[in-house]
Amino acid sequence: LEPITDIHLKSTSPQEPEPTGSYAYVMIFAIVAFFLILIAAMNYMNLATARSAKRAREVGLRKVVGSNRRSLIFQFLTESTVLTFISVVLSIVLIIILLPRFNQLAGKSFLIDIIFSPTVIISLIGIIIVVGIFGGSYPAFYLSRFSPVTVFKGEVTKGSSGSMFRKILVVIQFTISVAMIVSTLVVFKQLNYLKTKDLGYDMQNVISIELTTREMIQRYPALKGILLENPDVLKVGCSNTRIGEGSGKVLFNVETPDGMQQRGLNFAVVDHDFVETLGIEIIKGRGFQEDMPSDTLLGVLVNETMAKRFNWDEPLGKRVEIQNRNGQDVLRATVVGLMKDFHQTGMYNEIETLMFLYRTEGQIIYIKLKDENVQETIKFIEQKWNEFFPEQPFTYAFLSERFNEQFDADEKRGFIFTLFTVLAILIACLGLFGLASYTVEQRTKEIGIRKVVGASEGIIVRLISKEFLILIAISILIAFPLSFYFMRDWLNQFVYRTNLGLFIFILAGLISIAITFITISIQAWKAANANPAESLRIE
């Protein structure tokens, strides 16, 4: 039993009427959104304190004419809160513009009306207050402490007193950004691993069509014979369940070392060409044969997992009791072949026991086509279908396309996470760009003197970039173990998973350093190519 309200986000049953969501991913995206706001707030704090010298005289003058520290703190907190309010308004406008595109990406139908619900409105007001106070708190307390005497003497250092705090904020911002880059690379590596893993069956140029009525199923043998007359149709097989998408489970009496015992087995009904059509490997024994009528009632195929589960050192000849078609008699079938394990339950579940029964009345038809003339062959199949079932529309699907459908949800989540990562990097780089601009502005005279005494443009660029690159290197050293820990836990959710690998971390580090260097070098290059006479003319 489970509450109906928990089904959408928390149910793990494969039998839900529609695809479920993921509570874990809701929390992940909520945390990512929190980090984005955190980075933006840190940027505000960073740039506000960096520009402290610009507002030092304002603070000094306000104190001279009677303002106390409390009123100044209130002023700066109000400024940051108003900026946050404007940001929220702009974000709502963006939501209205982008919501149709997001619905298309997520496969949902969210309505803009949700924004005006009391819960959301209260939440937005809370965000405005919390973010406004958090973002403005340090600048408010930092700026309000300036002494008027010190300010008017010109003894206020131009932002240097808060330099350590600014460096810490830069490190935190890029630690988050680097961790998100690593996470994005791991997500796509895992998806690629699942997509390229050996499935145990061949889906190249295999199409499936479905027979929807009993009368259509009864005409399958005739349709199969007609299709095989085309030399571009290599094989045709049928089953009562889709390969790679699970199967039914029923209790059977199975031979074990302790005698016949009742066990739950996954099973599927297939015809004699199904195994060969899908390229499933028979390790021992043989597959079903059309010229052996006894297979219909007395033969079964089992996979390796089933043989291991029942400790069958020699599975051939082992007995399984099957209920006859009349629903009363029980037939004692024997294992005639051992199949190599293949992924019948998809790539998100482990391989389970599987048994094939021989029947020629499956509703799912699989057709293996030659690599050449694929579209012409499909047109031929459609023509024959219309001759047999003129009232039924012809629809088909490539097995490879149906296989990839199981990854749709994770691909969408991966794409959204990538957008979050790009946004986080962009916000961090905007702050870094502003900080680099300020640094260049404060060191204009130093750069001019260095150029006069012979420093080249390259030396100037390295001089300015060095400090920031060291901060990014520290961020990388912090981000790598954190991302390794969290992504290792994320990968452990998968039955089949890739390894993290050193390459991902090297690539993430190089991307971070390259982005940082490009961001800084724009300002550094402008400073290096400036005319020193301009910066030193007042000396």
XYZ file of C-alpha atoms in Angstrom:
539
model
C 0.000 0.000 0.000
C 1.141 3.537 -0.704
C -0.602 6.933 -0.527
C -1.973 8.059 -3.889
C -0.306 11.444 -3.432
C 3.114 9.721 -3.247
C 2.759 7.797 -6.503
C 3.973 10.453 -8.928
C 7.284 11.274 -7.241
C 8.024 8.257 -5.056
C 6.576 5.145 -6.707
C 9.080 2.599 -8.043
C 6.494 0.264 -9.571
C 6.944 -0.279 -13.328
C 3.186 -0.761 -13.730
C 2.068 2.839 -13.144
C -0.390 4.166 -15.764
C 1.992 6.939 -16.820
C 5.701 7.718 -16.332
C 6.442 8.831 -12.795
C 8.628 11.695 -11.671
C 11.570 11.543 -9.295
C 11.583 13.069 -5.829
C 15.387 12.823 -5.795
C 15.686 14.980 -8.912
C 13.205 17.515 -7.549
C 15.498 17.907 -4.542
C 18.615 18.017 -6.732
C 17.199 20.816 -8.886
C 15.995 22.674 -5.783
C 19.532 22.515 -4.358
C 20.996 23.659 -7.676
C 18.556 26.588 -7.779
C 19.627 27.475 -4.223
C 23.288 27.442 -5.300
C 22.527 29.707 -8.269
C 20.924 32.262 -5.964
C 23.840 31.844 -3.545
C 26.390 32.554 -6.300
C 24.453 35.624 -7.423
C 24.216 36.931 -3.846
C 27.954 36.349 -3.391
C 28.634 38.338 -6.556
C 26.659 41.241 -5.139
C 28.566 41.058 -1.862
C 31.861 40.787 -3.720
C 31.353 43.719 -6.048
C 29.726 45.913 -3.394
C 32.698 45.547 -1.061
C 35.181 45.867 -3.951
C 33.615 49.202 -4.832
C 33.699 50.334 -1.200
C 36.109 53.196 -1.938
C 33.573 54.689 -4.343
C 30.991 54.959 -1.550
C 33.328 55.744 1.322
C 32.878 59.507 0.917
C 29.076 59.061 0.772
C 29.164 57.142 4.065
C 31.478 59.704 5.662
C 29.318 62.613 4.559
C 26.107 60.935 5.796
C 27.705 60.357 9.197
C 28.865 63.975 9.377
C 25.331 65.272 8.765
C 23.869 63.023 11.451
C 23.272 59.497 10.138
C 24.061 56.728 12.585
C 25.326 53.287 11.708
C 21.910 51.665 12.109
C 20.306 53.923 9.484
C 23.214 53.280 7.082
C 22.853 49.514 7.527
C 19.125 49.853 6.864
C 19.864 51.892 3.711
C 22.237 49.289 2.234
C 19.982 46.366 3.139
C 17.064 48.194 1.517
C 19.130 48.685 -1.658
C 19.920 44.980 -1.952
C 16.298 44.023 -1.162
C 14.973 46.378 -3.871
C 17.437 44.879 -6.357
C 16.232 41.400 -5.388
C 12.607 42.484 -5.866
C 13.398 43.803 -9.355
C 15.154 40.499 -10.115
C 12.091 38.514 -9.025
C 9.829 40.629 -11.247
C 12.165 40.088 -14.214
C 12.303 36.348 -13.457
C 8.499 36.131 -13.542
C 8.542 37.806 -16.964
C 11.130 35.259 -18.127
C 9.017 32.403 -16.756
C 6.003 33.634 -18.731
C 8.126 33.798 -21.895
C 9.953 30.487 -21.424
C 7.217 28.347 -19.846
C 5.906 26.922 -23.176
C 9.425 25.870 -24.123
C 9.977 24.336 -20.693
C 6.699 22.413 -20.905
C 7.802 21.049 -24.268
C 11.178 20.005 -22.826
C 9.751 18.451 -19.647
C 6.717 16.906 -21.335
C 4.416 18.641 -18.843
C 1.674 21.253 -19.004
C 2.424 23.712 -16.210
C 0.218 26.813 -16.150
C 1.432 30.312 -15.318
C -1.462 30.640 -12.842
C 0.564 28.669 -10.284
C 2.767 31.734 -9.704
C -0.185 33.659 -8.287
C -1.145 31.032 -5.725
C -0.780 32.141 -2.066
C 1.953 29.571 -1.380
C 4.149 30.768 -4.249
C 3.561 34.449 -3.504
C 4.530 33.959 0.150
C 7.589 31.957 -0.941
C 8.679 34.713 -3.348
C 8.292 37.355 -0.652
C 10.387 35.166 1.647
C 13.072 34.798 -1.042
C 13.154 38.569 -1.607
C 13.646 39.246 2.095
C 16.151 36.442 2.762
C 18.260 36.976 -0.370
C 18.101 40.749 -0.014
C 19.302 40.622 3.573
C 21.909 37.925 2.896
C 23.305 39.634 -0.196
C 23.383 43.044 1.419
C 24.447 42.080 4.926
C 28.230 42.121 4.563
C 28.361 45.260 2.381
C 25.983 46.981 4.809
C 28.035 46.214 7.919
C 31.325 46.746 6.072
C 30.467 50.117 4.548
C 28.666 51.483 7.586
C 31.718 51.145 9.807
C 33.819 53.719 7.908
C 35.008 56.612 10.042
C 34.355 60.093 8.554
C 37.782 61.332 9.710
C 39.576 58.439 8.041
C 37.545 58.803 4.875
C 38.163 62.531 4.411
C 41.870 62.070 5.090
C 41.904 59.667 2.134
C 43.234 56.854 4.277
C 40.548 54.317 3.324
C 42.263 51.558 1.389
C 40.549 50.985 -1.879
C 38.798 47.761 -1.120
C 41.914 46.027 0.220
C 40.520 45.510 3.720
C 37.881 43.177 2.321
C 40.179 41.475 -0.168
C 40.415 38.223 1.790
C 36.640 38.037 2.100
C 36.269 38.625 -1.651
C 38.768 35.878 -2.384
C 36.840 33.458 -0.181
C 33.636 34.292 -2.043
C 35.332 33.710 -5.414
C 36.581 30.335 -4.201
C 33.094 29.328 -3.009
C 31.463 30.410 -6.279
C 33.861 28.492 -8.470
C 33.867 25.486 -6.159
C 30.128 25.200 -6.853
C 30.642 25.805 -10.589
C 33.442 23.237 -10.928
C 31.420 20.655 -8.986
C 28.493 21.227 -11.348
C 30.765 20.813 -14.386
C 32.012 17.494 -13.010
C 28.450 16.391 -12.258
C 27.280 17.253 -15.776
C 30.135 15.276 -17.354
C 29.392 12.269 -15.120
C 25.657 12.355 -15.982
C 26.317 12.235 -19.708
C 29.056 9.640 -19.351
C 26.645 7.386 -17.431
C 23.903 7.832 -20.036
C 26.355 7.039 -22.824
C 27.520 3.967 -20.908
C 23.961 2.650 -20.602
C 23.238 3.331 -24.270
C 26.365 1.583 -25.548
C 26.444 -1.349 -23.133
C 26.121 -4.800 -24.700
C 22.441 -5.715 -24.447
C 22.789 -9.385 -25.276
C 20.563 -9.010 -28.331
C 20.822 -7.291 -31.720
C 18.531 -4.350 -32.428
C 20.212 -3.171 -35.625
C 17.568 -2.683 -38.340
C 14.927 -4.556 -36.353
C 11.398 -3.134 -36.467
C 8.390 -4.125 -34.387
C 4.701 -4.103 -35.273
C 1.797 -5.036 -33.037
C -1.201 -7.256 -33.673
C -4.063 -5.819 -31.633
C -6.851 -8.375 -32.038
C -7.220 -12.145 -31.710
C -8.110 -12.447 -35.390
C -4.924 -10.607 -36.397
C -2.800 -12.891 -34.200
C -4.325 -15.975 -35.828
C -3.294 -14.685 -39.272
C 0.319 -14.100 -38.181
C 1.736 -17.328 -39.719
C 0.357 -16.391 -43.140
C 1.668 -12.830 -42.876
C 5.062 -14.112 -41.791
C 5.289 -16.405 -44.824
C 4.475 -13.549 -47.216
C 7.032 -11.204 -45.610
C 9.824 -13.778 -45.834
C 9.348 -13.954 -49.597
C 11.118 -10.595 -49.782
C 14.913 -11.191 -49.803
C 15.425 -7.958 -47.834
C 13.458 -9.449 -44.916
C 15.968 -11.682 -43.125
C 13.952 -13.014 -40.198
C 10.511 -12.673 -38.633
C 9.690 -13.698 -35.054
C 6.982 -12.978 -32.525
C 6.552 -12.673 -28.778
C 3.829 -11.784 -26.311
C 6.020 -9.113 -24.699
C 8.373 -6.418 -25.921
C 12.036 -7.256 -25.678
C 13.936 -5.080 -23.242
C 10.748 -3.849 -21.566
C 10.105 -6.508 -18.936
C 7.831 -9.538 -18.992
C 5.127 -11.270 -16.987
C 5.910 -13.183 -13.810
C 4.066 -16.384 -12.836
C 4.543 -19.160 -10.280
C 5.890 -22.398 -11.779
C 6.952 -25.681 -10.211
C 10.663 -25.905 -10.953
C 13.182 -28.673 -10.390
C 15.694 -27.756 -7.687
C 18.283 -29.749 -5.727
C 15.524 -30.160 -3.111
C 12.935 -31.443 -5.572
C 10.112 -29.677 -7.379
C 9.404 -26.308 -5.738
C 7.188 -23.381 -6.620
C 9.092 -20.317 -7.801
C 8.159 -17.010 -9.427
C 9.645 -16.802 -12.907
C 9.685 -14.103 -15.561
C 8.529 -15.712 -18.752
C 7.655 -14.830 -22.341
C 5.951 -16.696 -25.154
C 7.947 -16.722 -28.413
C 7.952 -18.581 -31.716
C 10.813 -20.636 -33.141
C 12.392 -17.683 -35.038
C 12.303 -15.128 -32.242
C 15.716 -16.009 -30.757
C 17.462 -15.877 -34.125
C 15.646 -12.693 -35.212
C 16.964 -10.849 -32.166
C 20.401 -12.465 -32.257
C 20.092 -13.983 -28.778
C 22.942 -16.422 -28.199
C 22.237 -20.050 -27.264
C 25.093 -21.234 -25.042
C 24.015 -24.850 -24.574
C 21.491 -27.036 -26.273
C 19.360 -25.553 -29.033
C 16.631 -23.056 -29.754
C 13.051 -23.917 -30.591
C 12.590 -25.738 -33.883
C 9.545 -25.665 -36.105
C 10.034 -29.300 -37.161
C 9.883 -30.508 -33.553
C 6.208 -30.289 -32.467
C 7.108 -31.455 -28.979
C 8.720 -28.060 -28.328
C 5.272 -26.490 -28.345
C 4.298 -28.289 -25.161
C 7.404 -29.826 -23.687
C 10.320 -27.492 -24.408
C 11.515 -24.313 -22.678
C 14.542 -22.032 -22.955
C 16.090 -20.478 -19.844
C 18.719 -17.787 -19.289
C 21.978 -18.021 -17.344
C 20.549 -16.162 -14.335
C 17.796 -18.756 -13.944
C 20.296 -21.624 -14.151
C 22.459 -19.974 -11.484
C 19.476 -19.241 -9.238
C 18.470 -22.911 -9.125
C 22.064 -24.196 -8.978
C 21.739 -26.044 -12.273
C 25.253 -27.143 -13.181
C 23.695 -28.825 -16.197
C 20.443 -27.023 -17.072
C 19.577 -29.150 -20.090
C 16.889 -31.656 -19.212
C 15.778 -29.884 -16.027
C 12.015 -29.949 -15.503
C 9.458 -27.166 -15.306
C 5.749 -27.835 -14.838
C 3.547 -25.796 -17.194
C -0.217 -25.532 -17.139
C -1.765 -26.817 -20.360
C -3.869 -24.564 -22.559
C -7.048 -26.169 -21.245
C -6.215 -24.667 -17.855
C -6.432 -28.005 -16.057
C -3.703 -30.418 -17.112
C -0.131 -29.845 -16.015
C 2.639 -30.656 -18.480
C 6.164 -31.469 -17.368
C 8.394 -29.579 -19.803
C 12.172 -29.832 -20.005
C 14.898 -27.281 -20.683
C 16.127 -27.713 -24.260
C 18.437 -24.682 -24.409
C 20.398 -22.227 -22.252
C 20.382 -18.595 -23.420
C 23.072 -16.078 -22.708
C 21.768 -13.371 -20.370
C 20.297 -10.309 -22.062
C 18.670 -7.177 -20.687
C 14.974 -7.997 -20.840
C 14.077 -5.608 -17.995
C 15.894 -2.558 -19.395
C 19.138 -0.901 -18.394
C 17.901 0.424 -15.048
C 17.205 -3.015 -13.590
C 19.363 -6.070 -13.015
C 18.955 -9.149 -15.167
C 16.325 -11.502 -13.736
C 15.383 -15.119 -14.322
C 13.743 -15.596 -17.709
C 12.091 -18.549 -19.392
C 10.782 -18.792 -22.955
C 7.792 -20.937 -23.884
C 7.214 -21.955 -27.504
C 3.986 -20.594 -28.978
C 3.187 -19.107 -32.384
C 0.595 -16.631 -31.198
C 2.512 -13.618 -29.961
C 1.094 -10.171 -30.621
C 4.456 -8.397 -31.037
C 6.160 -9.124 -34.376
C 9.886 -8.433 -34.846
C 11.264 -8.168 -38.361
C 15.001 -8.180 -39.092
C 15.840 -6.188 -42.232
C 18.893 -6.098 -44.456
C 21.101 -3.052 -44.055
C 20.311 -1.978 -47.606
C 16.962 -0.718 -48.940
C 15.488 -0.318 -45.461
C 12.812 2.206 -46.391
C 11.795 0.246 -49.514
C 11.467 -2.886 -47.400
C 9.276 -1.065 -44.888
C 7.043 0.097 -47.736
C 6.750 -3.542 -48.849
C 5.791 -4.597 -45.306
C 3.202 -1.806 -45.153
C 1.719 -2.943 -48.463
C 1.332 -6.526 -47.244
C -0.056 -5.320 -43.918
C -2.756 -3.328 -45.719
C -3.635 -6.411 -47.751
C -4.058 -8.526 -44.605
C -5.519 -5.892 -42.285
C -7.032 -3.103 -44.420
C -8.960 -1.645 -41.469
C -5.937 -1.415 -39.174
C -3.409 1.433 -39.601
C 0.187 0.348 -40.146
C 2.485 1.577 -37.405
C 5.991 0.385 -36.699
C 8.942 1.314 -34.523
C 12.640 0.597 -34.809
C 13.792 -1.413 -31.841
C 16.707 0.987 -31.326
C 14.263 3.909 -30.989
C 12.151 2.113 -28.391
C 15.332 1.173 -26.534
C 16.399 4.831 -26.349
C 12.993 5.898 -25.039
C 13.861 4.528 -21.598
C 16.537 7.233 -21.322
C 14.249 10.141 -22.255
C 13.628 11.238 -18.679
C 17.310 11.188 -17.728
C 18.290 12.936 -20.962
C 15.835 15.728 -20.225
C 17.100 15.988 -16.661
C 20.673 15.984 -17.949
C 19.884 18.781 -20.404
C 18.209 20.864 -17.693
C 21.163 20.258 -15.365
C 23.509 21.357 -18.167
C 21.552 24.609 -18.509
C 21.858 25.120 -14.748
C 25.601 24.502 -14.971
C 26.055 26.977 -17.828
C 24.008 29.534 -15.890
C 26.086 28.994 -12.743
C 29.326 29.442 -14.705
C 27.950 32.544 -16.425
C 26.921 34.154 -13.123
C 30.278 33.325 -11.551
C 32.145 34.687 -14.583
C 30.127 37.907 -14.544
C 31.230 38.449 -10.970
C 34.799 37.517 -11.839
C 34.758 39.889 -14.808
C 33.570 42.733 -12.595
C 36.184 41.915 -9.967
C 38.919 41.747 -12.620
C 37.803 45.132 -13.977
C 38.017 46.596 -10.490
C 41.441 45.041 -9.878
C 42.774 46.483 -13.134
C 41.335 49.878 -12.221
C 43.064 49.832 -8.816
C 46.393 48.735 -10.318
C 46.391 51.122 -13.272
C 49.335 53.168 -12.029
C 51.301 50.048 -11.045
C 50.803 48.636 -14.539
C 51.859 51.936 -16.091
C 55.093 52.009 -14.068
C 55.863 48.373 -14.920
C 55.412 49.136 -18.633
C 57.677 52.185 -18.374
C 60.474 50.076 -16.864
C 60.137 47.448 -19.606
C 57.421 44.930 -18.732
C 55.843 43.314 -21.794
C 52.133 42.750 -22.420
C 52.534 39.044 -21.627
C 54.080 39.791 -18.243
C 51.245 42.189 -17.398
C 48.586 39.638 -18.395
C 50.270 36.934 -16.281
C 50.601 39.339 -13.361
C 46.892 40.141 -13.295
C 45.721 36.605 -14.113
C 47.955 34.840 -11.624
C 45.965 35.804 -8.507
C 42.646 34.718 -9.961
C 43.999 31.481 -11.415
C 45.371 30.560 -7.986
C 41.877 31.077 -6.527
C 40.364 28.863 -9.248
C 43.008 26.197 -8.561
C 41.976 26.226 -4.892
C 38.330 25.915 -5.970
C 39.205 22.913 -8.121
C 41.028 21.207 -5.247
C 37.971 21.650 -3.025
C 35.391 20.789 -5.693
C 36.964 17.525 -6.871
C 36.617 15.512 -3.630
C 33.129 16.946 -3.009
C 31.880 16.095 -6.507
C 33.562 12.680 -6.332
C 31.693 11.884 -3.120
C 28.267 13.016 -4.351
C 28.535 11.583 -7.867
C 29.759 8.251 -6.523
C 26.570 8.068 -4.454
C 24.503 9.061 -7.500
C 26.111 6.342 -9.632
C 25.418 3.769 -6.932
C 21.706 4.167 -7.708
C 22.296 2.417 -11.041
C 22.582 -1.329 -11.414
C 24.989 -0.834 -14.313
C 27.260 2.152 -13.913
C 30.362 3.660 -15.378
C 33.401 4.618 -13.324
C 34.174 8.210 -12.497
C 37.627 8.115 -14.078
C 40.428 10.658 -13.845
C 39.701 12.081 -17.304
C 36.411 13.679 -16.185
C 38.143 15.623 -13.420
C 41.014 16.684 -15.682
C 38.544 17.864 -18.333
C 36.440 19.743 -15.752
C 39.576 21.414 -14.383
C 40.768 22.454 -17.847
C 37.321 23.827 -18.720
C 37.230 25.851 -15.485
C 40.738 27.238 -15.957
C 40.094 28.077 -19.616
C 36.838 29.897 -18.820
C 38.512 31.808 -15.994
C 41.519 32.783 -18.078
C 39.343 33.995 -20.962
C 37.191 36.017 -18.564
C 40.175 37.675 -16.889
C 42.430 38.055 -19.909
C 39.987 40.437 -21.636
C 40.518 43.020 -18.913
C 44.175 42.097 -18.434
C 44.917 42.541 -22.145
C 43.199 45.937 -22.202
C 45.308 47.024 -19.234
C 48.513 45.645 -20.764
C 47.942 47.587 -24.005
C 46.954 50.864 -22.354
C 49.254 53.852 -22.828
C 51.248 54.311 -19.563
C 51.310 58.069 -20.168
C 47.547 58.161 -19.580
C 47.761 56.475 -16.171
C 50.870 58.381 -14.969
C 50.143 61.873 -16.241
C 48.949 63.173 -12.861
C 51.983 61.865 -10.970
